[in-house]
Amino acid sequence: MEVVIVPDAKAGGELIAEAIAALLSRKPDALLGVATGSTPLPIYQALAAKVRSGAVDASRARICQLDEYVGLPAGHPESYRSVVLREVVEPLGLSEASFMGPDGSAEDVLAACQAYDKALAEAGGVDLQLLGIGTDGHIGFNEPCSSLASRTRIKTLTEQTRVDNARFFDNDITQVPHHVITQGIGTILESRHPILLATGEGKADAVAQTVEGPVASIVPASALQLHPHATVVVDEAAASKLKLADYFRATYAAKPLWQGL
Ligand code: F6R
């Protein structure tokens, strides 16, 4: 996988927004998979700024969700549907029709998971999948020991993830759902270009294990090593435990600009 070390979160957001812009100029109706949480916000802000300035035409872009809480009503401000509409779809000037996600309030959750996995394939597959990483190494909500071949399904969040996410629920862990629907690791690996952004010291261990450790389900993000075109963008703090940091810096510095990410 390619590892790009950037000075800070803003620079990471700019770099990835550039990659999305390049994709949209090649394929205006690209299907863009989006993550939620704090990390990708600089990407969405940078991309929205490009759209506002006219540098990028995102009018035909299609957006799909990576995961969703189970049991929150769709209109709940912290349902990932609401978050993606607020942080991505609206700022890019898109309509809800350009957006797809799993139904976290479905009565038949299993059927909703299977339907979403199928819908992604029928939409032509995800062209570029944005990912964050949990402090426990999860991608999407594939918690440690998720099958590396998993498809979209229901998962139970670890206590650590619920603690990490309590900040979105008035710091009240009792409000954080226990269950989620998440694209599986196998589903994520079918995306044409997964790009993981990690920022801050709290992610340094997970990043080091993802990039330099063995492929192992205990660190779900390490499955990205199996993808022929996976990119990991990290700020200096998140890169601080990488043994090969200097090599990654030198490699990127010598990369021809035309290659992009
Ligand atoms: C969210 C998601 C999660 C987050 C991860 C990091 O859609 O899939 O994997 O990316 O929990 O969250 P933040 O960015 O808030 O640290």
Coordinates of C-alpha atoms and ligand atoms in Angstrom, one line a residue:
M1 CA 0.0 0.0 0.0
E2 CA 1.1 3.6 -0.5
V3 CA 1.7 5.6 2.6
V4 CA 1.7 9.4 2.4
I5 CA 2.8 11.4 5.4
V6 CA 1.4 14.9 5.4
P7 CA 2.1 17.7 7.9
D8 CA -1.4 17.9 9.4
A9 CA -5.1 17.0 9.0
K10 CA -5.8 20.0 6.7
A11 CA -3.0 19.0 4.3
G12 CA -4.4 15.4 4.3
G13 CA -7.9 16.7 3.5
E14 CA -6.5 18.8 0.6
L15 CA -4.6 16.0 -0.8
I16 CA -7.5 13.6 -0.8
A17 CA -9.9 16.2 -2.1
E18 CA -7.5 16.6 -5.0
A19 CA -7.7 12.9 -5.7
I20 CA -11.5 13.0 -5.6
A21 CA -11.4 16.0 -8.0
A22 CA -9.2 14.1 -10.4
L23 CA -11.5 11.1 -10.2
L24 CA -14.6 13.3 -11.0
S25 CA -12.9 14.9 -14.0
R26 CA -12.2 11.3 -15.4
K27 CA -15.5 9.9 -14.3
P28 CA -18.1 12.6 -13.4
D29 CA -20.7 10.1 -12.1
A30 CA -18.1 8.3 -9.9
L31 CA -19.5 6.5 -6.8
L32 CA -17.8 7.9 -3.8
G33 CA -17.9 5.9 -0.6
V34 CA -17.8 8.2 2.5
A35 CA -16.9 7.6 6.1
T36 CA -18.2 9.6 9.0
G37 CA -16.5 10.6 12.3
S38 CA -14.2 13.5 12.8
T39 CA -11.2 12.5 10.6
P40 CA -12.7 12.9 7.1
L41 CA -14.2 16.4 7.8
P42 CA -11.2 18.2 6.3
I43 CA -11.7 16.2 3.1
Y44 CA -15.3 17.2 2.8
Q45 CA -14.5 20.9 3.6
A46 CA -11.7 21.0 1.0
L47 CA -13.9 19.3 -1.6
A48 CA -16.9 21.6 -1.0
A49 CA -14.6 24.6 -1.3
K50 CA -13.4 23.3 -4.7
V51 CA -17.0 22.9 -5.8
R52 CA -17.9 26.4 -4.6
S53 CA -15.0 28.0 -6.5
G54 CA -15.9 26.1 -9.7
A55 CA -12.6 24.1 -9.7
V56 CA -14.6 20.8 -9.4
D57 CA -17.9 19.8 -11.0
A58 CA -19.4 17.3 -8.6
S59 CA -23.0 17.7 -9.9
R60 CA -23.1 14.1 -11.2
A61 CA -21.2 12.5 -8.3
R62 CA -22.9 9.7 -6.4
I63 CA -22.4 9.2 -2.7
C64 CA -22.7 6.0 -0.6
Q65 CA -22.4 5.4 3.1
L66 CA -19.9 3.1 4.7
D67 CA -21.9 2.2 7.8
E68 CA -24.9 3.1 9.9
Y69 CA -26.1 2.8 13.5
V70 CA -28.9 0.3 14.0
G71 CA -31.9 1.5 15.8
L72 CA -31.5 5.3 15.5
P73 CA -34.4 6.8 13.6
A74 CA -33.2 8.0 10.1
G75 CA -33.8 11.7 11.1
H76 CA -31.7 11.4 14.3
P77 CA -28.9 14.1 14.0
E78 CA -26.2 11.4 14.7
S79 CA -27.5 8.7 12.3
Y80 CA -24.9 8.4 9.7
R81 CA -27.5 9.2 7.0
S82 CA -28.0 12.6 8.7
V83 CA -24.3 13.1 9.1
V84 CA -23.5 12.3 5.4
L85 CA -26.4 14.5 4.2
R86 CA -25.2 17.4 6.4
E87 CA -21.4 17.1 5.9
V88 CA -21.2 15.8 2.3
V89 CA -24.3 15.8 0.2
E90 CA -25.6 19.3 1.0
P91 CA -22.2 21.1 0.9
L92 CA -21.5 19.5 -2.5
G93 CA -24.8 20.8 -3.7
L94 CA -26.1 17.3 -4.4
S95 CA -29.7 16.0 -3.9
E96 CA -30.7 13.0 -1.7
A97 CA -31.3 11.1 -5.0
S98 CA -27.5 10.9 -5.5
F99 CA -27.1 9.2 -2.2
M100 CA -27.4 5.7 -0.9
G101 CA -27.0 4.0 2.4
P102 CA -28.1 1.0 4.5
D103 CA -31.4 1.2 6.3
G104 CA -30.4 1.2 10.0
S105 CA -34.1 1.3 11.1
A106 CA -35.2 -1.6 8.9
E107 CA -37.3 -4.2 10.7
D108 CA -35.4 -6.9 8.9
V109 CA -31.8 -5.8 9.4
L110 CA -30.3 -8.9 7.7
A111 CA -32.3 -8.2 4.5
A112 CA -31.3 -4.5 4.7
C113 CA -27.6 -5.5 4.9
Q114 CA -27.9 -7.9 1.9
A115 CA -29.9 -5.4 -0.1
Y116 CA -27.2 -2.7 0.5
D117 CA -24.3 -5.0 -0.5
K118 CA -26.2 -5.8 -3.7
A119 CA -27.1 -2.2 -4.4
L120 CA -23.5 -1.2 -4.3
A121 CA -22.6 -3.9 -6.9
E122 CA -25.5 -2.9 -9.1
A123 CA -24.5 0.7 -8.9
G124 CA -21.2 -0.4 -10.6
G125 CA -19.1 -0.7 -7.4
V126 CA -17.5 2.0 -5.3
D127 CA -14.8 4.0 -7.3
L128 CA -13.1 5.6 -4.3
Q129 CA -13.8 4.6 -0.7
L130 CA -12.8 7.0 2.1
L131 CA -12.0 5.4 5.4
G132 CA -11.1 6.4 8.9
I133 CA -9.6 4.0 11.4
G134 CA -10.6 3.2 14.9
T135 CA -8.2 3.2 17.8
D136 CA -8.7 -0.6 17.7
G137 CA -7.8 -0.8 14.0
H138 CA -11.4 -1.0 12.7
I139 CA -12.4 0.2 9.2
G140 CA -16.0 0.8 8.7
F141 CA -17.3 -0.8 11.8
N142 CA -15.5 -4.0 11.2
E143 CA -14.3 -4.5 14.7
P144 CA -11.2 -6.7 15.6
C145 CA -11.6 -10.3 14.5
S146 CA -14.1 -9.5 11.7
S147 CA -13.8 -11.9 8.8
L148 CA -11.5 -10.5 6.2
A149 CA -14.0 -11.8 3.6
S150 CA -17.0 -10.3 5.4
R151 CA -19.9 -8.7 3.5
T152 CA -22.2 -5.9 4.6
R153 CA -23.8 -7.1 7.9
I154 CA -24.7 -6.2 11.4
K155 CA -21.9 -5.9 13.9
T156 CA -21.7 -5.2 17.7
L157 CA -19.5 -2.3 18.6
T158 CA -16.7 -2.8 21.1
E159 CA -16.9 -0.9 24.4
Q160 CA -13.8 1.1 23.2
T161 CA -15.6 2.3 20.1
R162 CA -18.7 3.2 22.0
V163 CA -16.5 5.2 24.5
D164 CA -14.7 6.9 21.5
N165 CA -18.1 7.8 19.9
A166 CA -19.8 9.0 23.0
R167 CA -18.6 12.5 22.1
F168 CA -21.2 12.6 19.4
F169 CA -23.9 11.7 21.9
D170 CA -23.5 14.4 24.7
N171 CA -20.6 12.3 26.1
D172 CA -23.3 9.8 27.3
I173 CA -22.3 6.3 26.4
T174 CA -25.7 5.0 27.2
Q175 CA -27.0 6.8 24.1
V176 CA -24.4 5.2 21.8
P177 CA -26.1 2.2 20.0
H178 CA -24.6 -1.2 20.4
H179 CA -25.2 -2.3 16.9
V180 CA -24.3 -1.1 13.4
I181 CA -24.6 -2.1 9.8
T182 CA -21.2 -1.9 8.1
Q183 CA -19.8 -2.7 4.7
G184 CA -17.8 -5.8 5.3
I185 CA -14.0 -6.0 4.8
G186 CA -14.6 -8.0 1.6
T187 CA -17.0 -5.3 0.4
I188 CA -14.5 -2.6 1.2
L189 CA -11.8 -4.4 -0.7
E190 CA -14.0 -4.5 -3.8
S191 CA -13.8 -0.7 -4.0
R192 CA -11.5 0.4 -6.8
H193 CA -9.4 2.7 -4.6
P194 CA -9.7 2.7 -0.8
I195 CA -8.1 5.8 0.8
L196 CA -7.6 5.7 4.6
L197 CA -7.0 9.0 6.4
A198 CA -5.6 8.9 10.0
T199 CA -4.7 11.9 12.1
G200 CA -3.5 12.4 15.6
E201 CA -1.3 10.5 18.0
G202 CA -4.2 8.3 19.2
K203 CA -4.2 6.5 15.8
A204 CA -0.4 5.9 15.7
D205 CA -0.5 2.4 17.1
A206 CA -3.4 1.3 14.8
V207 CA -1.6 2.9 11.8
A208 CA 1.7 1.1 12.5
Q209 CA -0.1 -2.2 12.9
T210 CA -2.1 -1.6 9.7
V211 CA 0.8 -0.7 7.6
E212 CA 3.8 -2.6 9.0
G213 CA 2.1 -5.5 10.9
P214 CA 0.9 -8.8 9.5
V215 CA -2.5 -9.1 7.7
A216 CA -4.6 -10.2 10.6
S217 CA -8.3 -9.9 11.5
I218 CA -7.3 -8.6 15.0
V219 CA -6.3 -5.4 13.1
P220 CA -9.1 -5.2 10.4
A221 CA -7.5 -2.3 8.6
S222 CA -4.4 -4.5 7.8
A223 CA -6.6 -6.2 5.2
L224 CA -5.9 -3.1 3.0
Q225 CA -2.5 -4.7 2.4
L226 CA -4.4 -7.2 0.2
H227 CA -5.7 -4.4 -2.1
P228 CA -3.7 -3.6 -5.2
H229 CA -4.3 0.1 -4.9
A230 CA -4.8 1.2 -1.3
T231 CA -3.6 4.6 0.0
V232 CA -3.0 5.5 3.6
V233 CA -2.6 9.2 4.3
V234 CA -1.4 10.1 7.8
D235 CA -0.3 13.2 9.6
E236 CA 3.0 13.4 11.4
A237 CA 1.4 12.4 14.7
A238 CA -0.4 9.3 13.3
A239 CA 2.8 8.4 11.5
S240 CA 4.9 8.6 14.7
K241 CA 5.2 4.9 15.2
L242 CA 6.0 3.9 11.6
K243 CA 9.4 2.3 11.4
L244 CA 9.6 3.0 7.7
A245 CA 8.4 6.7 7.9
D246 CA 11.6 8.0 6.3
Y247 CA 11.2 5.6 3.4
F248 CA 7.6 6.6 2.9
R249 CA 8.5 10.3 2.9
A250 CA 11.3 9.7 0.4
T251 CA 9.1 7.6 -1.9
Y252 CA 6.4 10.1 -2.0
A253 CA 8.8 13.0 -2.5
A254 CA 10.2 11.2 -5.6
K255 CA 6.8 10.3 -7.0
P256 CA 6.0 11.8 -10.4
L257 CA 3.1 14.4 -10.0
W258 CA 1.1 12.9 -12.9
Q259 CA 0.6 9.7 -10.9
G260 CA -1.6 11.4 -8.3
L261 CA -2.7 9.2 -5.4
Ligands
F6R1 C1 -17.3 5.9 10.5 C2 -16.4 4.7 10.4 C3 -15.3 4.5 11.5 C4 -14.5 5.8 11.7 C5 -13.5 5.5 12.9 C6 -12.7 6.7 13.2 O1 -18.1 5.9 9.3 O2 -16.5 3.9 9.5 O3 -14.5 3.5 11.1 O4 -13.8 6.1 10.6 O5 -14.2 5.1 14.0 O6 -13.5 7.7 13.7 P1 -12.9 9.2 13.9 O7 -12.6 9.7 12.6 O8 -14.1 10.0 14.5 O9 -11.7 9.0 14.8

